[in-house]
XYZ file of C-alpha atoms in Angstrom:
153
model
C -6.436 30.853 -33.638
C -3.009 30.173 -35.104
C -1.850 28.511 -31.841
C -4.999 26.389 -31.822
C -4.337 25.177 -35.395
C -0.764 24.255 -34.428
C -2.026 22.298 -31.428
C -4.534 20.407 -33.575
C -1.853 19.652 -36.179
C 0.408 18.199 -33.473
C -2.433 16.156 -32.015
C -3.204 14.751 -35.488
C 0.438 13.665 -35.848
C 0.238 11.877 -32.505
C -3.080 10.285 -33.483
C -1.619 8.915 -36.727
C 1.072 7.155 -34.694
C -1.680 5.501 -32.581
C -0.372 7.210 -29.484
C -3.458 9.298 -28.940
C -3.834 9.409 -25.206
C -3.915 12.848 -23.685
C -2.419 12.842 -20.234
C -0.680 15.280 -17.939
C -0.357 18.827 -19.256
C -2.527 18.121 -22.272
C -5.638 18.215 -20.105
C -5.673 21.986 -20.564
C -5.777 21.529 -24.322
C -8.894 19.392 -23.948
C -10.490 22.000 -21.717
C -9.592 24.663 -24.275
C -11.108 22.641 -27.125
C -14.199 21.906 -25.033
C -14.603 25.619 -24.340
C -14.371 26.414 -28.032
C -16.910 23.752 -28.979
C -19.408 24.282 -26.189
C -18.606 27.730 -24.809
C -19.545 28.029 -21.184
C -22.444 25.629 -21.598
C -21.566 23.079 -18.950
C -25.135 21.752 -19.124
C -24.235 19.707 -22.218
C -21.853 17.698 -20.074
C -24.013 17.579 -16.961
C -27.046 16.431 -18.948
C -25.075 13.572 -20.578
C -25.941 14.734 -24.089
C -25.344 11.866 -26.501
C -23.583 14.114 -29.024
C -20.640 14.615 -26.686
C -17.841 12.063 -26.747
C -16.178 12.316 -23.359
C -13.822 9.366 -23.863
C -10.569 11.321 -24.046
C -11.709 13.646 -21.274
C -12.497 10.714 -18.963
C -9.174 9.052 -19.800
C -7.343 12.262 -18.970
C -9.155 12.553 -15.652
C -8.388 8.940 -14.734
C -4.731 9.286 -15.781
C -4.336 12.493 -13.782
C -5.905 10.953 -10.699
C -3.807 7.790 -10.897
C -0.624 9.821 -11.361
C -1.588 12.065 -8.427
C -1.679 8.934 -6.270
C 1.782 7.867 -7.414
C 0.702 5.123 -9.803
C 2.875 4.263 -12.792
C 0.688 4.081 -15.862
C 0.973 1.281 -18.382
C -1.041 0.550 -21.496
C -1.930 -2.765 -23.168
C -2.388 -3.054 -26.904
C -2.554 -6.338 -28.759
C -3.495 -6.366 -32.420
C -5.576 -9.541 -32.012
C -7.053 -8.972 -28.565
C -7.527 -5.206 -28.426
C -6.384 -2.525 -26.017
C -6.839 -1.804 -22.330
C -6.608 1.837 -21.291
C -4.523 1.477 -18.123
C -2.608 -1.163 -16.223
C -1.471 -0.449 -12.680
C 0.521 -2.564 -10.245
C -1.304 -4.391 -7.476
C 1.437 -5.024 -4.945
C -0.887 -6.921 -2.592
C -1.591 -9.700 -5.095
C 1.655 -9.309 -7.069
C -0.471 -8.825 -10.146
C -1.644 -6.144 -12.511
C -4.995 -4.378 -12.372
C -6.426 -3.460 -15.783
C -8.634 -0.381 -15.965
C -10.915 0.366 -18.890
C -12.446 3.837 -19.169
C -15.881 4.126 -20.775
C -17.803 7.315 -21.440
C -20.925 6.002 -23.149
C -23.975 3.987 -22.263
C -22.380 0.732 -23.487
C -19.945 0.583 -20.596
C -20.524 -3.171 -20.179
C -19.077 -3.879 -23.643
C -15.326 -4.394 -23.241
C -14.046 -7.430 -25.116
C -10.364 -6.441 -24.822
C -10.660 -6.195 -21.040
C -12.448 -9.557 -20.931
C -9.691 -11.163 -23.008
C -7.020 -9.667 -20.781
C -8.657 -10.651 -17.481
C -9.441 -14.190 -18.658
C -5.932 -14.904 -19.941
C -4.621 -17.481 -17.465
C -1.004 -16.517 -18.199
C -1.545 -13.059 -16.649
C -3.005 -14.221 -13.300
C -5.358 -11.219 -13.103
C -7.405 -11.083 -9.893
C -9.723 -8.221 -10.877
C -10.282 -5.548 -13.481
C -12.159 -2.252 -13.376
C -14.442 -0.439 -15.762
C -14.645 3.250 -14.893
C -17.658 5.040 -16.372
C -20.314 7.648 -15.812
C -22.602 4.964 -14.368
C -23.332 6.004 -10.794
C -23.562 2.601 -9.128
C -20.933 0.016 -8.222
C -21.469 -3.537 -9.454
C -19.470 -6.637 -10.274
C -19.678 -9.353 -12.901
C -17.050 -12.051 -12.505
C -13.622 -10.451 -12.190
C -14.853 -7.123 -13.606
C -15.862 -4.385 -11.165
C -17.861 -1.428 -12.492
C -17.279 1.859 -10.679
C -18.147 5.536 -11.192
C -15.374 7.759 -12.483
C -14.958 9.500 -9.127
C -14.016 6.122 -7.613
C -10.613 6.470 -9.290
C -9.396 8.363 -6.224
C -9.529 5.079 -4.265
C -7.203 3.063 -6.540
């Protein structure tokens, strides 16, 4: 319990600095916290219970998958226009591909991603929203894909 309190204290320090993105080795901390909160009840996750916020878990999964495929991870944060979870290089179009990770039902709400994609100075060809929605769709430059689709980036 003492180790757990130390971990939480360190995570709070990181959160206060607005650097709260848990990638790499920290995924085990999330799994540990999840186990404490929900025990071995995986049904809460599988049943998409609304009380569970999977945002940081989904971001960790996406980051791990992108890193496993050799992608360099970048992050966009603009005080006026918002933040985009990930930016990866698109060598084919000599552009950047923004990726927004959504864990809730409102996965189509992403004003920061819209602002980023529609900024003519950035020359963005496409952007992705990764969510727990199980179908692939597209609206303008934004492509909506299930979280498992990350393995194809």
